Coordinates of C-alpha atoms and ligand atoms in Angstrom, one line a residue:
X187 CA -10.7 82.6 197.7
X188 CA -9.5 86.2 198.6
X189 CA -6.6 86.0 200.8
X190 CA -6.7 87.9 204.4
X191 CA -4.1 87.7 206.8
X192 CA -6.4 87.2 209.8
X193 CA -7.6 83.5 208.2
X194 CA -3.4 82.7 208.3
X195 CA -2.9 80.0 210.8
X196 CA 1.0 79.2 211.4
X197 CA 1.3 75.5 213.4
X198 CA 5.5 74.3 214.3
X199 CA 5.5 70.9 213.2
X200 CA 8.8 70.1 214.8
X201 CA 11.2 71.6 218.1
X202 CA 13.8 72.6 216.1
X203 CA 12.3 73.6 212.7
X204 CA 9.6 74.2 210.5
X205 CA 5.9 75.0 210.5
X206 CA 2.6 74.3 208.9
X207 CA 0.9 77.3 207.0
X208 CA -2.5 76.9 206.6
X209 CA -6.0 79.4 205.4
X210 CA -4.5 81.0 202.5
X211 CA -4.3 80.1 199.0
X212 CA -1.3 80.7 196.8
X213 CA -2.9 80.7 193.6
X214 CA -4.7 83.9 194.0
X215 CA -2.7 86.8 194.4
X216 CA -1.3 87.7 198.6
X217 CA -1.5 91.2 199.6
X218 CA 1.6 92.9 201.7
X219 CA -0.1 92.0 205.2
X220 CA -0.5 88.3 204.3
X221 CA 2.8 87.9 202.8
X222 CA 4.4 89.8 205.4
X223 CA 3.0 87.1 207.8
X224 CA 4.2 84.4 205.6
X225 CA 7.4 86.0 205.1
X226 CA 8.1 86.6 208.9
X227 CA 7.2 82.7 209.2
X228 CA 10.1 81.8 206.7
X229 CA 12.8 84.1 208.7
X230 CA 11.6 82.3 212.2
X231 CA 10.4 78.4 211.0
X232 CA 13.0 78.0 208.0
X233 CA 10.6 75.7 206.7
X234 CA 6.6 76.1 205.6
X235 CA 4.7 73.4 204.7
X236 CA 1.4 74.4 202.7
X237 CA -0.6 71.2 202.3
X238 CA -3.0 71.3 199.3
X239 CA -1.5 74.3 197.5
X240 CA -2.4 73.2 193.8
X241 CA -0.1 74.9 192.0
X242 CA 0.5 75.3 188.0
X243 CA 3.7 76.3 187.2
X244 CA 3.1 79.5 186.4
X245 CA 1.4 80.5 190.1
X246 CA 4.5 78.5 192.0
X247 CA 7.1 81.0 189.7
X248 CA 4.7 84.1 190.9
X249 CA 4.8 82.7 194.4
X250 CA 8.2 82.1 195.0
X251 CA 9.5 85.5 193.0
X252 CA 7.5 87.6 195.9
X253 CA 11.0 86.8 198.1
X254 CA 13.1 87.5 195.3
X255 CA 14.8 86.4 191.4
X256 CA 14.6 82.8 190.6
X257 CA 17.5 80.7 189.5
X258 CA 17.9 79.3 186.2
X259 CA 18.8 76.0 185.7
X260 CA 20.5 75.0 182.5
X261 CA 22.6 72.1 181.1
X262 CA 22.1 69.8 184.1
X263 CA 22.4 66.4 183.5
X264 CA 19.2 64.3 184.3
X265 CA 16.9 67.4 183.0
X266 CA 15.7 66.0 179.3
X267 CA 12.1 67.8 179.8
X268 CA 12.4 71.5 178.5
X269 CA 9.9 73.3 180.7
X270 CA 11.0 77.2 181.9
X271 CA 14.4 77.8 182.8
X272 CA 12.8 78.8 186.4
X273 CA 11.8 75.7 186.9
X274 CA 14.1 72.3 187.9
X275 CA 11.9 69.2 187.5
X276 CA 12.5 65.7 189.9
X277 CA 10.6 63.1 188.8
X278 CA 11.4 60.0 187.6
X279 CA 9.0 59.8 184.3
X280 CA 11.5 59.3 181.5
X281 CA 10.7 61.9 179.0
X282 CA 10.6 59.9 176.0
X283 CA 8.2 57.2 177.4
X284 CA 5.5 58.4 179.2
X285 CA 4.9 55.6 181.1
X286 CA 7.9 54.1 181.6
X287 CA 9.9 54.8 184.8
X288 CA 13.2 55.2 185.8
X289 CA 15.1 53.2 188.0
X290 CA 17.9 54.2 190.3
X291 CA 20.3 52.3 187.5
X292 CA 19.6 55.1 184.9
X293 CA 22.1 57.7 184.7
X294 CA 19.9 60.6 184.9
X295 CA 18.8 59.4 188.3
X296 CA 22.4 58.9 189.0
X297 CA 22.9 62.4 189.0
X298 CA 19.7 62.7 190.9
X299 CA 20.5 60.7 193.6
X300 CA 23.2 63.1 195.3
X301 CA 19.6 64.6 195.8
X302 CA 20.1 62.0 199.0
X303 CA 22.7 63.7 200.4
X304 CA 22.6 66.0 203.2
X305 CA 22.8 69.6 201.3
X306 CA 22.1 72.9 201.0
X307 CA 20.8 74.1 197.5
X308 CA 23.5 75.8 195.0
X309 CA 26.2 75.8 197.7
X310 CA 28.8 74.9 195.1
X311 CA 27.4 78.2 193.1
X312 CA 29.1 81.8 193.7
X313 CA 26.6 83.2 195.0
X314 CA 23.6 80.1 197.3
X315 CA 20.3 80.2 197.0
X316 CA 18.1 81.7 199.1
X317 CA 15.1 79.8 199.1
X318 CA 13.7 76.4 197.3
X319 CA 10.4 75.7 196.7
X320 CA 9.2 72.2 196.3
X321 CA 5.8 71.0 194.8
X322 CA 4.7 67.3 194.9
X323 CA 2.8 66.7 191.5
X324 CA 3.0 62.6 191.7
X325 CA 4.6 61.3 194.8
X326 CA 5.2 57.8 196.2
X327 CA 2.8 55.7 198.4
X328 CA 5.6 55.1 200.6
X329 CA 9.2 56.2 200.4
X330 CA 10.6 59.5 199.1
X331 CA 10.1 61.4 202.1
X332 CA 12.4 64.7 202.4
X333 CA 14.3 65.0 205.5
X334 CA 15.0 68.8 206.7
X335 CA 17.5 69.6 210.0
X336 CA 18.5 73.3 211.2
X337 CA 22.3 74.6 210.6
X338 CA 21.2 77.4 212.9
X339 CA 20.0 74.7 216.1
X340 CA 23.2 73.0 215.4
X341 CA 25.1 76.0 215.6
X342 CA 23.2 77.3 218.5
X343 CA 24.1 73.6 220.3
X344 CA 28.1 73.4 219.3
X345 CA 30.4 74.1 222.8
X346 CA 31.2 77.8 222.1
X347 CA 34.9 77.1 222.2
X348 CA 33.9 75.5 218.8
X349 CA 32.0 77.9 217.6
X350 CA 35.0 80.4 218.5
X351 CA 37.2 78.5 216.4
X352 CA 34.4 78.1 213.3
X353 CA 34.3 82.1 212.9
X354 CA 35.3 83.8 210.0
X355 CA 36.3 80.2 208.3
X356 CA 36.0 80.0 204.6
X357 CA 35.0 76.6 203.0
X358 CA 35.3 75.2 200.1
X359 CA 32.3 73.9 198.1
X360 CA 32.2 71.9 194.6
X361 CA 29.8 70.1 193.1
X362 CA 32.5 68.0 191.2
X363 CA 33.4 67.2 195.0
X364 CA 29.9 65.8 196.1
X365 CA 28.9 64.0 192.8
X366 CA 32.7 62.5 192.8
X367 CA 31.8 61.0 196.1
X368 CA 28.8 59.2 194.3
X369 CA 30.1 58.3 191.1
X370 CA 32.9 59.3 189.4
X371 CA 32.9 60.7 185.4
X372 CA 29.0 62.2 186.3
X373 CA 30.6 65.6 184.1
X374 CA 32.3 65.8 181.0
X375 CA 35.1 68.1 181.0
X376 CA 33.6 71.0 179.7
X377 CA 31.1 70.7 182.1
X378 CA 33.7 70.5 185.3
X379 CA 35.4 73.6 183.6
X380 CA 31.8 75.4 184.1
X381 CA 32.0 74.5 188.3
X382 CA 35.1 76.3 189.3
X383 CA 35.2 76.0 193.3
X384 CA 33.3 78.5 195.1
X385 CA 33.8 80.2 199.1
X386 CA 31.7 80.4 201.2
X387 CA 31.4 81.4 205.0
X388 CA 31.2 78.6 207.1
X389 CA 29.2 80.7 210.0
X390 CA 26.4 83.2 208.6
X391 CA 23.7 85.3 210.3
X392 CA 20.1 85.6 209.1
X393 CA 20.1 89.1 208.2
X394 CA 16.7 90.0 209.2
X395 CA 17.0 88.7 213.1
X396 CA 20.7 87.9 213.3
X397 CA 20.6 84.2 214.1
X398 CA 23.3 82.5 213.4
X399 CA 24.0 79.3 211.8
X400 CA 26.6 76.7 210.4
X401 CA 26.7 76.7 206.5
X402 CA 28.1 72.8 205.0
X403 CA 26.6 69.8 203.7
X404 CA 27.5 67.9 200.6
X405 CA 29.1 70.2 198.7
X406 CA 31.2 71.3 201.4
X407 CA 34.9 70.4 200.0
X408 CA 37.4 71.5 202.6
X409 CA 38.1 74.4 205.1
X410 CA 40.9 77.0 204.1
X411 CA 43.8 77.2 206.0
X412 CA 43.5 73.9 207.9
X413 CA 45.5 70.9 206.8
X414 CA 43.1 68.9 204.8
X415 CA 42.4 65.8 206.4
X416 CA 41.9 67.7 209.9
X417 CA 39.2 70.0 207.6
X418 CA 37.7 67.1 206.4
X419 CA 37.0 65.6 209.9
X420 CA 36.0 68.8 211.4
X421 CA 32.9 69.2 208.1
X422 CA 32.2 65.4 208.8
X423 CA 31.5 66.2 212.7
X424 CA 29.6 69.0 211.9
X425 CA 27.5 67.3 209.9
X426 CA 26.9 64.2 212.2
X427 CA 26.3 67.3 214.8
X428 CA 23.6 68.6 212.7
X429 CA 21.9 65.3 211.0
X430 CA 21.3 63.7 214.7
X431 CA 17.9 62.3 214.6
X432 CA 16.2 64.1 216.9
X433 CA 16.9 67.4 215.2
X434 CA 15.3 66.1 212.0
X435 CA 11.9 66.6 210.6
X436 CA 11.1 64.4 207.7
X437 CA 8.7 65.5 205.4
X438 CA 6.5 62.5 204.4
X439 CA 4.7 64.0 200.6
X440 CA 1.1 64.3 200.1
X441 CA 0.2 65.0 196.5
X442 CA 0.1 69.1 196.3
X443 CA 1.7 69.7 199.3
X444 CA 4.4 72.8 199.0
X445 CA 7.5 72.6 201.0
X446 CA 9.8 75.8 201.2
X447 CA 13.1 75.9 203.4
X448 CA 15.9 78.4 203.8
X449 CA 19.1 77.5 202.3
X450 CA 21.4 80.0 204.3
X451 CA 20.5 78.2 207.7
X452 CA 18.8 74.4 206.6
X453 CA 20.1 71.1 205.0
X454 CA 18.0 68.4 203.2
X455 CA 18.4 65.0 201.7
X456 CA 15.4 63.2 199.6
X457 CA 14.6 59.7 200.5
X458 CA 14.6 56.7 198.1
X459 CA 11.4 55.2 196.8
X460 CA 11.1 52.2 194.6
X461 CA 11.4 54.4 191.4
X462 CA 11.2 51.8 189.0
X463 CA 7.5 50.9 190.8
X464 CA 6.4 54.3 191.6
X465 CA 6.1 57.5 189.8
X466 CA 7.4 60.4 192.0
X467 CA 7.3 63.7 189.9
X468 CA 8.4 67.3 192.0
X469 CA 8.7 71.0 190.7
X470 CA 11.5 73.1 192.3
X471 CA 11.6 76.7 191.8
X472 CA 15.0 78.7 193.7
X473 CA 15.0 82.1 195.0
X474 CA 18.4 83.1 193.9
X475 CA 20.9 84.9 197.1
X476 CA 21.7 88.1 197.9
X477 CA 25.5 87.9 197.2
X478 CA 28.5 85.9 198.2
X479 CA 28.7 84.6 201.4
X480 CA 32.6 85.1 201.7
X481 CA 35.1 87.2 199.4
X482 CA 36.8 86.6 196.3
X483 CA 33.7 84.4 195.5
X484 CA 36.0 82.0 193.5
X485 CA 38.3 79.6 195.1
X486 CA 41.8 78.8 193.4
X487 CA 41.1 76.7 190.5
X488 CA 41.7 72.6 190.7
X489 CA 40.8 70.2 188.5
X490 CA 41.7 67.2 190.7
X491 CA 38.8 65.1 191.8
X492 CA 40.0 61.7 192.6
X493 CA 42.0 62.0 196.3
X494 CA 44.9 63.9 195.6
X495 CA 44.7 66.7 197.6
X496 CA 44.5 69.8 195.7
X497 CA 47.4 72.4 195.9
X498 CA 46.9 74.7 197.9
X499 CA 45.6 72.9 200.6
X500 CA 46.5 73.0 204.3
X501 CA 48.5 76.1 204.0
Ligands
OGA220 C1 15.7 69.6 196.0 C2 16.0 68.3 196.6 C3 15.0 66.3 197.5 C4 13.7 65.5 197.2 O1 14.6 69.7 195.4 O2 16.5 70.5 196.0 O3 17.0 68.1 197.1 O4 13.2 64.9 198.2 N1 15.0 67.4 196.7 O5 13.3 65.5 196.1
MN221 MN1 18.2 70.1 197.0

């Protein structure tokens, strides 16, 4: 099918974000006025739903590197298949058995399951990502939905006296922090010396229309400058702020749907599913940021992971 922008029909699925994108097909090559329209629909929905989009690996890596480079993902634990460095594959189809299944007791989808945390992709990275883009290949009869809510409507519903006080704040993200709170000794060391913190700005604007949004979730360690324990309950409200139900859209996967969300301005948890029962395989490709959110990019090294509060800290 050749693509035209006037057979584009853009549906909200939810008040706060997200919309359906339906009449075009991502396989076959978009020209500028349809992926303008698609584009524009990203900056506005912050996420697109494309049921049925049927894509090989190849066409989801030409889709997604229309908005920009893609991350590579390398030595991540819980990633034995070796498909493209572009590509991160979720599933729960252990690699050496075809059809044997991994249950939430395996290691691998140990380090998966912070996955169910409320988070914003490659946070703990120097520079976030962009964009992810999420096929369902295999997915769940029921169970293993993926839950999306806007930092930009929680920003946009804070008292502005807070939001006063959240400008120009620099947190602290680490992924040694979140995985710590889900099990500790996920990384070896040589792998936490390869996670140095990183800064980021806790408030950032969409720089195509200037929205502004809160920037946290699970890798969000602590705030700079604030005593520790106050900076840890202020990132713990903000997050109940922004996870209240009624701001969430849950995704509930139909085989070949694609999902895409906007990192800078949206968090998202996956749901659990009976994985030792169910096979639930997903493709991610990551459209890589445009820079640092906040300068240096690299917070003061630590290597303390287990409540001692690092030095620093609160000054
Ligand atoms: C991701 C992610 C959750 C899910 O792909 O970045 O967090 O539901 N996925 O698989
Ligand atoms: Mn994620």
């Amino acid at each position: 099918m050749a693509n035209t922008v006037s057979q584009v029909t853009i549906t909200p699925i939810h008040p706060c974000l997200g919309a359906r994108v339906e009449g075009v097909d991502l396989a076959s090559p978009l020209d500028a006025a349809t992926f303008a329209r698609i584009f524009d629909a990203f900056q506005e929905y912050s996420v697109l739903v494309f049921p049925d989009a049927r894509l090989t690996d190849e066409q989801q890596m030409t889709f997604s590197r229309r908005f920009g480079p893609l991350e590579t993902t390398i030595n991540s634990i819980g990633q034995e298949r070796r498909l493209h460095p572009n590509l991160v594959d979720l599933s729960n189809v252990d690699p050496r058995r075809e059809r044997g299944l991994m249950g939430w007791d395996d290691r691998r989808m140990l380090y998966q399951s912070g996955n169910q945390l409320w988070h914003t992709d490659s946070s703990f990275k120097p520079v976030p990502a962009l964009a992810s883009l999420l096929s369902g290949r295999e997915v769940p009869p029921v169970g293993g939905e993926t839950e999306f809510t806007s930092m930009r409507d929680a920003y946009a519903t804070l008292p502005e006296a807070t939001t006063r006080t959240l400008e120009g704040k620099v947190t602290v993200h680490s992924i040694l922090y979140s995985r710590s709170t889900i099990a500790p000794g996920l990384f070896d060391p040589e792998q936490e010396r390869e996670q140095p913190p990183v800064r980021q700005a806790l408030v950032r604007a969409n720089p195509v229309n200037g929205q502004k949004s809160i920037y946290i979730g699970s890798h969000a360690w602590y705030v700079e400058g604030m005593d520790y324990d106050e900076s840890r309950r202020l990132l713990d409200e903000l997050l109940a702020h922004t996870t209240r139900s009624e701001r969430v859209y849950a995704h509930r996967w139909r085989q070949w749907d694609l999902v895409m969300w906007d990192n800078r301005c949206v968090l998202h948890r996956g749901r659990l599913w009976d994985a030792a029962l169910h096979r639930r395989v997903m493709r991610r490709t990551t459209v890589a940021g445009e820079g640092p959110t906040a300068d240096p990019p690299f917070a003061r090294r630590t290597t303390v992971w287990d409540g001692i509060i690092p030095e620093g800290v609160g000054v």
